[in-house]
Amino acid sequence: LNSNLNKMVKFGLRLSQNRAPEYPPEAYMDYDKLKEIIHELKKKKLARVDSTTREVSLTAPPPTNAAGRQLTADDSPVTEEDFYSTIDKELAKVESFTLQQVTELRKQIDNVENEVKGWVVTSTATAATSTVHKMNESQIESSRESADTVAKSFLILEKYVNINFMGFHKILKKHDKNSPQHQCKQFYINRMHQQAWVRGDYSDVVVRLSNIYSALRDDHAAEENKDGGQQSFLRSTTKYWVRTEDVSKVKYAILKHLPVFLQKTSTGESDSQLTNSVYFDNDQLELYHGRLDKTPGAIAYRLRWYGAGNPKLVFCERKTHRDTWTGEASVKERFTVDESEVKQVLNDKYPIDEKREEMQSKKGATADEVDDWETLVREMIQVVQVKQLVPTMRTQYMRTAFQIPFDATVRISLDTNLCMISERGYDTLGGAKWFRDPEKPLADNEITRFPHAVLEVKLELGGANAEPPQWVTDLQNSGMLYEVHKFSKFI
C-alpha cells in the first residue's frame, strides 16, 4: 500500500511541477481532492449485502451489521457518489478550459492570417503598378513571431490535455483497486474518449500555421523536372518512430520549413488523409517471407486508396526488393484503375488493349510509356494468378505529407493512428470483394494498433544541395525521433 501511495504522491508532484505558468492552477484536475476521497472510501469496512438474495420482504427489517446498524447506514460522510460527482465536475472543467483555449488560439490565427494577407494584397497591388515590393524583414519577423506564439501556445495546450488525461487514468485505476466492488474506470475512460477535449481533431491549426509560414518564406512550386535522369542525385530514405505526445512538436518543427502538402482528394480541413493499403499473399505467405528474408526480386503486392469511405480510384502497386550491393535500387511501380475494374484485374479480364488505345488517343501517352504500362499491368495480373494471391492484411493510417511541390530535396511524411487489420476470413466472391466490409465490427484479434507514429524522411541531395538542410539534422538529433532501419508496415 505504501508503495502505491508513493506512486500517487509522485504523480501529484509531477502534476504540480508540470503546470503551465500561463494557466491558473485551478484549470487542472483536482488530483489531491480525488485522492483524498479514495483514501476516505478505503477506510470503510462495511459488511456487504448478500448479493445472492433474489427476494425481499416489505415487512421484514433490512440486514444489519455487528453493531446493529443497517448496512446502508454509513459513519463516514464520504460516499462513492461523492467520487463520481467530483470526477464528473473535473472532467467538465478540463473540457471547458480546453475548448476555451482552442477558441482563443483560432482567434489569434485569424489575426496573423489577416496581417499576412494584408501585406500580400498590398504587395500584389503595388506589383500591378510595375513596382516590385515584398514584405520587408521587420514585417516578416513580426508575423513569424506571432505565428511562433500561436504554435507554442498550442503545444502548451496539448501538454495540458495530456497531463490531465494521464491524471484521470491514474486516479481511476487507483479507485478501482481500492474499491473493487465499485469499479468505474472503463466507464469513465469511454466517456473521456467521447468528449471534445480528447477526441477533438484540431489539425486545422497545423494547416493554417503551415500556410502562414509558407507565405512568410515566399514558397514557390519548383518547376517539374521531366528529364531528371540528366542529373545525378544521392537519394536516401530514413524511417523513425515518434511518440504520440511528440507528434505535434514534430509537426511544428517541420512546418516552419516545409508546407503541408494536401492531396487533391483532401478537403483541406485536416492536415492528414486516411490511407488504406490491402496487401495480397497466398496461403504459404510467400510474399511476406520473401520480403522478410530480403530475397532479391521479392515483391510486395498491394491495392491502395486515399480518403474516407469506399474507394473510387485504386492504385495497384508492386514493390520489388533489390540488394544495394548490386548497384540496383529497390523500385515501386503502380498503375491506377477505377474500383469497378479491380475485379477484372484480379481475374485476368482487364481490357488491356482497349485501355492501351485510350492512353494513346485520349491521354497523349508516348509509345514507350504505353509499352511500360502494359508490361507492368500484365506482370501484376499474371502474378495474382500464378501465385494464387488473395487479400491478406491491410494497413490503415492518417498521413500528413510535407513538401514543396515538384521539389524533392526534402520530403517528409508522418503516419499516425497506424493499425494492421486482418483481411482473411471472408468470401472474396471471385475478386469482387477485396477488402473487409467497414460496417462490420472487428474482433480484438483482427486488428493491431501500433503505439507510435511513423516518420519518413526522403532526401535528394546533389548539386547545390550536397548536404541536408541544417533544420533536418537538428530534427534528427532532437531526441523526438527514434530511427528504425528499413521499418516496414507490411513486415
Short mmCIF file of C-alpha atoms in Angstrom, two decimals:
data_model
loop_
_atom_site.label_atom_id
_atom_site.label_comp_id
_atom_site.label_asym_id
_atom_site.label_seq_id
_atom_site.Cartn_x
_atom_site.Cartn_y
_atom_site.Cartn_z
CA LEU A 1 0.00 0.00 0.00
CA ASN A 2 2.83 2.38 0.89
CA SER A 3 4.50 1.87 -2.49
CA ASN A 4 1.20 2.60 -4.25
CA LEU A 5 0.72 5.73 -2.15
CA ASN A 6 4.24 6.83 -3.07
CA LYS A 7 3.37 6.43 -6.76
CA MET A 8 0.31 8.62 -6.26
CA VAL A 9 2.38 11.20 -4.42
CA LYS A 10 4.90 11.13 -7.25
CA PHE A 11 2.26 11.80 -9.87
CA GLY A 12 0.66 14.52 -7.76
CA LEU A 13 4.07 16.16 -7.55
CA ARG A 14 4.59 15.67 -11.29
CA LEU A 15 1.23 17.31 -11.98
CA SER A 16 2.08 20.36 -9.88
CA GLN A 17 5.55 20.65 -11.44
CA ASN A 18 4.19 20.43 -15.00
CA ARG A 19 1.53 23.08 -14.67
CA ALA A 20 1.97 25.73 -17.32
CA PRO A 21 2.64 29.15 -15.74
CA GLU A 22 0.30 30.59 -18.40
CA TYR A 23 -2.63 28.65 -16.92
CA PRO A 24 -4.19 29.08 -13.46
CA PRO A 25 -3.66 26.07 -11.13
CA GLU A 26 -7.43 25.61 -10.76
CA ALA A 27 -7.67 24.88 -14.52
CA TYR A 28 -6.08 21.49 -13.86
CA MET A 29 -7.88 18.47 -12.43
CA ASP A 30 -8.03 18.48 -8.63
CA TYR A 31 -5.98 15.33 -8.22
CA ASP A 32 -5.48 15.78 -4.48
CA LYS A 33 -9.21 16.07 -3.80
CA LEU A 34 -9.99 12.89 -5.71
CA LYS A 35 -7.11 11.13 -3.97
CA GLU A 36 -8.48 12.15 -0.56
CA ILE A 37 -11.93 10.80 -1.41
CA ILE A 38 -10.35 7.45 -2.36
CA HIS A 39 -8.48 7.34 0.94
CA GLU A 40 -11.69 8.04 2.86
CA LEU A 41 -13.52 5.32 0.96
CA LYS A 42 -10.65 2.93 1.71
CA LYS A 43 -11.23 3.36 5.45
CA LYS A 44 -14.72 1.92 5.22
CA LYS A 45 -15.02 -1.66 6.40
CA LEU A 46 -18.73 -2.22 5.89
CA ALA A 47 -20.25 -5.66 5.64
CA ARG A 48 -21.82 -6.33 2.27
CA VAL A 49 -25.41 -7.12 1.46
CA ASP A 50 -25.85 -10.73 0.32
CA SER A 51 -25.75 -10.37 -3.46
CA THR A 52 -27.19 -13.87 -3.96
CA THR A 53 -30.54 -12.99 -2.40
CA ARG A 54 -33.30 -12.76 -5.01
CA GLU A 55 -36.29 -11.97 -2.77
CA VAL A 56 -37.16 -9.18 -0.34
CA SER A 57 -39.93 -8.64 2.23
CA LEU A 58 -41.72 -5.35 2.54
CA THR A 59 -42.39 -6.01 6.25
CA ALA A 60 -39.08 -7.54 7.41
CA PRO A 61 -36.36 -5.12 8.62
CA PRO A 62 -33.28 -4.70 6.40
CA PRO A 63 -29.97 -6.52 7.16
CA THR A 64 -27.73 -5.06 9.87
CA ASN A 65 -24.05 -5.17 10.75
CA ALA A 66 -22.44 -6.34 14.04
CA ALA A 67 -23.35 -3.03 15.68
CA GLY A 68 -26.98 -3.47 14.78
CA ARG A 69 -26.96 -0.67 12.21
CA GLN A 70 -28.44 -1.08 8.78
CA LEU A 71 -25.85 -1.96 6.12
CA THR A 72 -26.90 1.08 4.12
CA ALA A 73 -26.02 3.36 7.03
CA ASP A 74 -22.57 4.91 6.99
CA ASP A 75 -20.48 6.60 9.63
CA SER A 76 -18.37 8.41 7.02
CA PRO A 77 -19.80 11.42 5.19
CA VAL A 78 -17.85 10.40 2.05
CA THR A 79 -19.58 8.08 -0.40
CA GLU A 80 -18.95 6.64 -3.83
CA GLU A 81 -21.39 9.21 -5.19
CA ASP A 82 -19.00 11.90 -3.97
CA PHE A 83 -16.23 10.41 -6.08
CA TYR A 84 -18.48 10.15 -9.14
CA SER A 85 -19.82 13.68 -8.86
CA THR A 86 -16.33 15.10 -8.25
CA ILE A 87 -14.75 13.38 -11.23
CA ASP A 88 -17.70 14.45 -13.41
CA LYS A 89 -17.08 18.07 -12.40
CA GLU A 90 -13.35 17.77 -13.03
CA LEU A 91 -13.88 16.28 -16.48
CA ALA A 92 -16.32 19.06 -17.38
CA LYS A 93 -13.86 21.68 -16.10
CA VAL A 94 -10.94 20.37 -18.17
CA GLU A 95 -13.12 20.09 -21.28
CA SER A 96 -14.45 23.62 -20.89
CA PHE A 97 -10.97 25.09 -20.38
CA THR A 98 -9.58 23.22 -23.40
CA LEU A 99 -12.34 24.43 -25.73
CA GLN A 100 -11.92 27.97 -24.40
CA GLN A 101 -8.19 27.89 -25.21
CA VAL A 102 -8.79 26.43 -28.69
CA THR A 103 -11.26 29.22 -29.45
CA GLU A 104 -8.71 31.81 -28.34
CA LEU A 105 -5.97 30.16 -30.43
CA ARG A 106 -8.13 30.28 -33.55
CA LYS A 107 -8.78 33.98 -32.97
CA GLN A 108 -5.04 34.55 -32.75
CA ILE A 109 -4.50 32.64 -36.00
CA ASP A 110 -7.20 34.78 -37.65
CA ASN A 111 -5.25 37.87 -36.65
CA VAL A 112 -1.95 36.56 -38.04
CA GLU A 113 -3.62 35.41 -41.29
CA ASN A 114 -5.24 38.80 -41.76
CA GLU A 115 -1.94 40.52 -41.09
CA VAL A 116 -0.06 38.41 -43.65
CA LYS A 117 -2.94 38.60 -46.13
CA GLY A 118 -2.97 42.40 -45.86
CA TRP A 119 0.70 42.61 -46.73
CA VAL A 120 0.31 40.15 -49.60
CA VAL A 121 -2.59 42.20 -51.04
CA THR A 122 -0.53 45.39 -50.70
CA SER A 123 2.36 43.69 -52.46
CA THR A 124 0.09 42.50 -55.29
CA ALA A 125 -1.48 45.90 -55.74
CA THR A 126 1.94 47.51 -55.88
CA ALA A 127 3.18 44.90 -58.33
CA ALA A 128 0.26 45.76 -60.61
CA THR A 129 1.74 49.24 -60.95
CA SER A 130 5.04 47.64 -62.06
CA THR A 131 6.75 48.48 -58.78
CA VAL A 132 8.34 45.43 -57.18
CA HIS A 133 7.59 45.28 -53.46
CA LYS A 134 7.88 42.46 -50.97
CA MET A 135 7.25 42.18 -47.27
CA ASN A 136 10.21 43.75 -45.54
CA GLU A 137 12.25 41.87 -42.96
CA SER A 138 10.62 43.56 -39.97
CA GLN A 139 7.14 42.64 -41.21
CA ILE A 140 8.19 39.05 -41.84
CA GLU A 141 9.85 38.77 -38.43
CA SER A 142 6.83 40.28 -36.68
CA SER A 143 4.42 37.84 -38.32
CA ARG A 144 6.77 34.91 -37.71
CA GLU A 145 6.93 35.76 -34.02
CA SER A 146 3.14 35.93 -33.89
CA ALA A 147 2.89 32.53 -35.61
CA ASP A 148 5.51 31.09 -33.24
CA THR A 149 3.49 32.35 -30.27
CA VAL A 150 0.35 30.63 -31.55
CA ALA A 151 2.22 27.38 -32.23
CA LYS A 152 3.87 27.35 -28.80
CA SER A 153 0.52 28.10 -27.14
CA PHE A 154 -0.95 25.12 -28.97
CA LEU A 155 1.86 22.87 -27.72
CA ILE A 156 1.30 24.12 -24.16
CA LEU A 157 -2.40 23.29 -24.51
CA GLU A 158 -1.60 19.79 -25.78
CA LYS A 159 0.67 19.22 -22.79
CA TYR A 160 -2.17 20.40 -20.54
CA VAL A 161 -4.54 17.89 -22.16
CA ASN A 162 -2.02 15.05 -21.83
CA ILE A 163 -1.16 15.63 -18.18
CA ASN A 164 -4.85 15.76 -17.25
CA PHE A 165 -5.64 12.74 -19.40
CA MET A 166 -2.93 10.76 -17.62
CA GLY A 167 -4.13 12.03 -14.25
CA PHE A 168 -7.67 10.76 -14.83
CA HIS A 169 -6.29 7.38 -15.92
CA LYS A 170 -4.19 7.07 -12.78
CA ILE A 171 -6.85 8.20 -10.32
CA LEU A 172 -9.46 5.88 -11.85
CA LYS A 173 -7.07 2.95 -11.70
CA LYS A 174 -6.39 3.71 -8.04
CA HIS A 175 -10.09 3.99 -7.31
CA ASP A 176 -10.88 0.60 -8.83
CA LYS A 177 -8.04 -1.04 -6.95
CA ASN A 178 -9.26 0.32 -3.62
CA SER A 179 -12.99 -0.13 -4.36
CA PRO A 180 -13.22 -3.31 -6.45
CA GLN A 181 -16.95 -3.56 -5.76
CA HIS A 182 -17.49 -0.15 -7.40
CA GLN A 183 -15.21 -0.30 -10.44
CA CYS A 184 -15.77 2.58 -12.85
CA LYS A 185 -12.51 3.14 -14.76
CA GLN A 186 -13.67 1.65 -18.06
CA PHE A 187 -16.91 3.63 -17.96
CA TYR A 188 -15.09 6.94 -17.48
CA ILE A 189 -12.32 6.12 -19.98
CA ASN A 190 -15.01 5.50 -22.60
CA ARG A 191 -16.69 8.77 -21.63
CA MET A 192 -13.42 10.71 -21.93
CA HIS A 193 -12.86 9.38 -25.43
CA GLN A 194 -16.26 10.78 -26.40
CA GLN A 195 -15.50 14.24 -25.05
CA ALA A 196 -14.24 17.04 -27.29
CA TRP A 197 -11.08 17.71 -25.28
CA VAL A 198 -9.84 14.17 -26.02
CA ARG A 199 -11.37 13.23 -29.36
CA GLY A 200 -11.29 16.68 -30.95
CA ASP A 201 -9.17 16.99 -34.09
CA TYR A 202 -7.54 20.41 -34.12
CA SER A 203 -5.17 19.67 -37.01
CA ASP A 204 -6.71 22.55 -38.97
CA VAL A 205 -4.48 24.68 -36.75
CA VAL A 206 -1.47 22.91 -38.30
CA VAL A 207 -2.72 23.57 -41.86
CA ARG A 208 -3.31 27.26 -41.18
CA LEU A 209 0.08 27.70 -39.50
CA SER A 210 1.69 25.88 -42.42
CA ASN A 211 0.09 28.34 -44.86
CA ILE A 212 1.30 31.28 -42.78
CA TYR A 213 4.90 30.04 -42.62
CA SER A 214 4.80 29.21 -46.34
CA ALA A 215 3.70 32.75 -47.15
CA LEU A 216 6.43 34.19 -44.94
CA ARG A 217 9.04 32.02 -46.68
CA ASP A 218 7.56 33.05 -50.04
CA ASP A 219 7.45 29.39 -51.13
CA HIS A 220 7.07 28.69 -54.83
CA ALA A 221 6.48 25.37 -56.53
CA ALA A 222 9.61 24.19 -58.28
CA GLU A 223 9.50 23.54 -61.99
CA GLU A 224 8.56 19.97 -62.78
CA ASN A 225 11.69 18.10 -63.80
CA LYS A 226 10.73 15.86 -66.71
CA ASP A 227 14.27 14.78 -67.52
CA GLY A 228 15.51 14.13 -64.01
CA GLY A 229 17.87 11.46 -65.28
CA GLN A 230 20.20 14.17 -66.63
CA GLN A 231 21.48 14.99 -63.15
CA SER A 232 22.97 12.72 -60.51
CA PHE A 233 21.34 12.75 -57.09
CA LEU A 234 22.04 10.89 -53.86
CA ARG A 235 18.67 9.65 -52.63
CA SER A 236 18.11 8.38 -49.10
CA THR A 237 15.11 7.32 -47.05
CA THR A 238 15.16 7.07 -43.27
CA LYS A 239 12.28 5.98 -41.05
CA TYR A 240 11.63 6.87 -37.43
CA TRP A 241 9.17 6.15 -34.66
CA VAL A 242 7.64 9.15 -32.89
CA ARG A 243 5.89 9.05 -29.54
CA THR A 244 2.28 10.23 -29.66
CA GLU A 245 3.00 13.01 -27.18
CA ASP A 246 5.69 14.38 -29.53
CA VAL A 247 3.66 14.33 -32.77
CA SER A 248 2.54 17.95 -32.60
CA LYS A 249 6.03 19.15 -31.69
CA VAL A 250 7.48 17.28 -34.66
CA LYS A 251 4.83 18.74 -36.98
CA TYR A 252 5.64 22.24 -35.74
CA ALA A 253 9.39 21.69 -36.25
CA ILE A 254 8.74 20.65 -39.86
CA LEU A 255 6.10 23.14 -40.97
CA LYS A 256 8.39 26.03 -40.09
CA HIS A 257 10.44 24.88 -43.10
CA LEU A 258 8.11 22.82 -45.31
CA PRO A 259 4.41 23.33 -46.11
CA VAL A 260 1.78 20.68 -45.52
CA PHE A 261 1.22 19.01 -48.88
CA LEU A 262 -2.53 18.41 -49.18
CA GLN A 263 -3.67 15.70 -51.58
CA LYS A 264 -6.14 16.66 -54.31
CA THR A 265 -8.80 14.48 -52.70
CA SER A 266 -8.32 16.14 -49.33
CA THR A 267 -10.96 18.57 -48.07
CA GLY A 268 -8.29 20.84 -46.64
CA GLU A 269 -9.94 20.74 -43.21
CA SER A 270 -7.25 18.44 -41.84
CA ASP A 271 -3.52 18.13 -42.25
CA SER A 272 -3.79 14.38 -42.79
CA GLN A 273 -5.50 11.97 -45.12
CA LEU A 274 -6.76 8.44 -44.49
CA THR A 275 -4.69 5.89 -46.38
CA ASN A 276 -5.63 2.22 -46.84
CA SER A 277 -3.38 -0.45 -48.35
CA VAL A 278 -4.57 -4.04 -48.83
CA TYR A 279 -1.64 -6.44 -49.17
CA PHE A 280 -2.05 -9.68 -51.10
CA ASP A 281 -0.38 -13.00 -50.37
CA ASN A 282 -1.06 -16.73 -50.64
CA ASP A 283 -1.65 -19.43 -48.03
CA GLN A 284 2.10 -20.02 -47.68
CA LEU A 285 2.69 -16.27 -47.08
CA GLU A 286 5.27 -16.46 -49.86
CA LEU A 287 5.43 -12.73 -50.47
CA TYR A 288 5.71 -11.95 -46.76
CA HIS A 289 8.62 -14.34 -46.23
CA GLY A 290 10.33 -13.09 -49.39
CA ARG A 291 10.26 -9.52 -48.10
CA LEU A 292 11.20 -10.62 -44.57
CA ASP A 293 14.24 -12.54 -45.85
CA LYS A 294 15.02 -9.74 -48.34
CA THR A 295 15.24 -12.20 -51.18
CA PRO A 296 16.47 -10.45 -54.34
CA GLY A 297 13.45 -9.71 -56.50
CA ALA A 298 10.97 -10.28 -53.66
CA ILE A 299 7.78 -8.29 -54.22
CA ALA A 300 5.00 -6.76 -52.18
CA TYR A 301 1.63 -6.55 -53.95
CA ARG A 302 -0.96 -4.09 -52.68
CA LEU A 303 -4.05 -2.12 -53.63
CA ARG A 304 -4.13 1.37 -52.14
CA TRP A 305 -6.70 4.14 -51.94
CA TYR A 306 -6.91 7.50 -50.23
CA GLY A 307 -9.69 9.21 -48.32
CA ALA A 308 -12.56 8.06 -46.15
CA GLY A 309 -15.40 5.89 -47.40
CA ASN A 310 -15.33 3.25 -50.10
CA PRO A 311 -12.54 3.53 -52.69
CA LYS A 312 -13.12 5.14 -56.07
CA LEU A 313 -9.65 5.43 -57.59
CA VAL A 314 -7.41 2.45 -56.72
CA PHE A 315 -3.62 2.29 -57.06
CA CYS A 316 -2.32 -1.16 -57.98
CA GLU A 317 1.24 -1.18 -56.66
CA ARG A 318 4.22 -3.52 -56.79
CA LYS A 319 7.34 -3.01 -54.70
CA THR A 320 10.42 -5.00 -55.73
CA HIS A 321 13.41 -5.52 -53.43
CA ARG A 322 16.94 -5.17 -54.82
CA ASP A 323 20.17 -5.56 -52.85
CA THR A 324 22.06 -2.27 -52.77
CA TRP A 325 25.44 -4.00 -53.21
CA THR A 326 24.35 -4.99 -56.72
CA GLY A 327 24.11 -1.35 -57.70
CA GLU A 328 20.35 -1.65 -58.27
CA ALA A 329 17.77 0.22 -56.25
CA SER A 330 14.51 -1.16 -54.94
CA VAL A 331 11.62 0.12 -57.01
CA LYS A 332 7.92 0.89 -56.58
CA GLU A 333 5.69 0.74 -59.66
CA ARG A 334 1.97 1.33 -59.96
CA PHE A 335 -0.97 1.98 -62.23
CA THR A 336 -4.46 3.22 -61.44
CA VAL A 337 -7.88 1.69 -62.06
CA ASP A 338 -11.43 2.51 -61.12
CA GLU A 339 -12.74 0.48 -58.19
CA SER A 340 -15.20 -1.23 -60.53
CA GLU A 341 -12.22 -2.56 -62.54
CA VAL A 342 -10.38 -4.18 -59.63
CA LYS A 343 -12.25 -7.47 -60.11
CA GLN A 344 -11.13 -7.54 -63.76
CA VAL A 345 -7.50 -7.08 -62.71
CA LEU A 346 -7.70 -9.86 -60.14
CA ASN A 347 -9.41 -12.26 -62.56
CA ASP A 348 -7.27 -11.60 -65.64
CA LYS A 349 -10.14 -9.94 -67.51
CA TYR A 350 -8.83 -6.39 -67.59
CA PRO A 351 -9.22 -4.93 -71.15
CA ILE A 352 -5.55 -4.08 -71.70
CA ASP A 353 -5.82 -3.48 -75.47
CA GLU A 354 -8.78 -1.15 -75.01
CA LYS A 355 -7.02 0.79 -72.24
CA ARG A 356 -3.84 0.96 -74.30
CA GLU A 357 -5.66 2.60 -77.18
CA GLU A 358 -7.35 5.01 -74.78
CA MET A 359 -3.99 6.07 -73.32
CA GLN A 360 -2.63 6.87 -76.76
CA SER A 361 -5.69 8.59 -78.24
CA LYS A 362 -7.12 10.46 -75.25
CA LYS A 363 -4.23 10.91 -72.83
CA GLY A 364 -1.45 11.51 -75.32
CA ALA A 365 0.93 8.93 -73.84
CA THR A 366 4.02 8.07 -75.83
CA ALA A 367 4.61 4.60 -77.27
CA ASP A 368 7.33 3.90 -74.70
CA GLU A 369 5.05 4.96 -71.82
CA VAL A 370 2.25 2.75 -73.08
CA ASP A 371 4.63 -0.20 -73.51
CA ASP A 372 5.97 0.20 -69.95
CA TRP A 373 2.42 0.47 -68.62
CA GLU A 374 1.31 -2.68 -70.46
CA THR A 375 4.31 -4.67 -69.25
CA LEU A 376 3.59 -3.72 -65.64
CA VAL A 377 -0.13 -4.48 -65.89
CA ARG A 378 0.42 -7.88 -67.49
CA GLU A 379 3.06 -8.85 -64.92
CA MET A 380 0.86 -7.81 -61.99
CA ILE A 381 -2.17 -9.63 -63.39
CA GLN A 382 -0.09 -12.73 -64.02
CA VAL A 383 1.43 -12.89 -60.53
CA VAL A 384 -2.04 -12.94 -58.95
CA GLN A 385 -2.94 -16.00 -60.99
CA VAL A 386 0.38 -17.84 -60.74
CA LYS A 387 0.88 -17.36 -57.02
CA GLN A 388 -2.86 -17.50 -56.12
CA LEU A 389 -2.75 -14.20 -54.27
CA VAL A 390 -5.68 -13.12 -52.11
CA PRO A 391 -6.30 -10.18 -49.72
CA THR A 392 -4.31 -10.91 -46.56
CA MET A 393 -3.59 -7.82 -44.49
CA ARG A 394 -4.50 -4.13 -44.57
CA THR A 395 -2.64 -1.18 -43.14
CA GLN A 396 -4.62 1.94 -42.31
CA TYR A 397 -3.28 5.26 -41.09
CA MET A 398 -3.63 9.03 -41.31
CA ARG A 399 -0.83 10.52 -43.43
CA THR A 400 0.48 14.06 -43.19
CA ALA A 401 2.86 15.00 -46.01
CA PHE A 402 5.28 17.93 -46.07
CA GLN A 403 6.78 19.02 -49.38
CA ILE A 404 7.19 21.94 -51.74
CA PRO A 405 5.50 20.80 -54.99
CA PHE A 406 7.98 19.34 -57.52
CA ASP A 407 10.87 19.95 -55.12
CA ALA A 408 12.19 16.56 -53.97
CA THR A 409 15.12 17.92 -51.93
CA VAL A 410 13.30 17.16 -48.67
CA ARG A 411 10.06 15.21 -48.49
CA ILE A 412 8.60 14.11 -45.18
CA SER A 413 5.57 12.01 -44.31
CA LEU A 414 4.13 11.38 -40.86
CA ASP A 415 1.73 8.47 -40.35
CA THR A 416 -0.45 8.41 -37.23
CA ASN A 417 -3.20 6.09 -35.96
CA LEU A 418 -1.47 3.19 -37.70
CA CYS A 419 -3.24 -0.14 -37.43
CA MET A 420 -2.93 -3.52 -39.12
CA ILE A 421 -6.17 -5.31 -40.00
CA SER A 422 -6.64 -8.94 -40.99
CA GLU A 423 -8.14 -9.36 -44.46
CA ARG A 424 -8.65 -13.09 -44.15
CA GLY A 425 -11.81 -14.96 -43.17
CA TYR A 426 -14.37 -13.64 -45.65
CA ASP A 427 -15.56 -14.74 -49.08
CA THR A 428 -13.89 -12.66 -51.81
CA LEU A 429 -16.75 -13.50 -54.21
CA GLY A 430 -14.35 -14.23 -57.02
CA GLY A 431 -12.41 -11.00 -56.63
CA ALA A 432 -15.48 -8.76 -56.37
CA LYS A 433 -14.77 -8.29 -52.68
CA TRP A 434 -11.17 -7.41 -51.89
CA PHE A 435 -11.43 -5.55 -48.58
CA ARG A 436 -13.46 -6.02 -45.42
CA ASP A 437 -16.90 -4.55 -45.00
CA PRO A 438 -16.16 -1.39 -42.97
CA GLU A 439 -19.62 -1.55 -41.39
CA LYS A 440 -18.88 -4.86 -39.66
CA PRO A 441 -17.05 -4.65 -36.32
CA LEU A 442 -13.60 -6.15 -35.91
CA ALA A 443 -12.75 -8.71 -33.26
CA ASP A 444 -9.85 -7.86 -30.94
CA ASN A 445 -7.63 -10.46 -32.61
CA GLU A 446 -8.30 -9.00 -36.07
CA ILE A 447 -6.72 -5.60 -35.50
CA THR A 448 -3.39 -4.46 -34.07
CA ARG A 449 -2.91 -0.78 -33.23
CA PHE A 450 0.66 0.48 -33.48
CA PRO A 451 1.53 2.63 -30.43
CA HIS A 452 3.71 5.19 -32.23
CA ALA A 453 3.64 7.47 -35.25
CA VAL A 454 5.95 6.67 -38.18
CA LEU A 455 8.03 9.46 -39.73
CA GLU A 456 9.74 9.03 -43.09
CA VAL A 457 12.38 11.50 -44.31
CA LYS A 458 13.33 11.37 -48.00
CA LEU A 459 16.32 13.38 -49.16
CA GLU A 460 17.50 14.01 -52.72
CA LEU A 461 20.91 15.63 -52.49
CA GLY A 462 23.11 16.86 -55.28
CA GLY A 463 24.49 19.96 -56.96
CA ALA A 464 23.96 23.00 -54.74
CA ASN A 465 22.23 20.81 -52.13
CA ALA A 466 25.04 18.37 -51.38
CA GLU A 467 24.30 18.40 -47.63
CA PRO A 468 20.92 18.02 -45.88
CA PRO A 469 19.48 21.28 -44.55
CA GLN A 470 20.56 22.11 -41.01
CA TRP A 471 16.98 22.03 -39.74
CA VAL A 472 16.65 18.40 -40.88
CA THR A 473 19.80 17.47 -38.97
CA ASP A 474 18.50 19.34 -35.92
CA LEU A 475 15.20 17.43 -36.10
CA GLN A 476 17.02 14.10 -36.41
CA ASN A 477 19.08 14.95 -33.32
CA SER A 478 16.19 16.43 -31.34
CA GLY A 479 15.53 13.32 -29.26
CA MET A 480 11.95 13.14 -30.55
CA LEU A 481 12.80 10.65 -33.32
CA TYR A 482 13.81 7.00 -32.87
CA GLU A 483 15.43 5.67 -36.02
CA VAL A 484 14.18 2.26 -37.19
CA HIS A 485 16.26 0.92 -40.07
CA LYS A 486 14.08 -0.14 -43.02
CA PHE A 487 10.90 -0.33 -40.92
CA SER A 488 8.05 -1.87 -42.92
CA LYS A 489 4.34 -1.73 -42.11
CA PHE A 490 3.87 -4.93 -44.13
CA ILE A 491 6.55 -6.92 -42.28
#
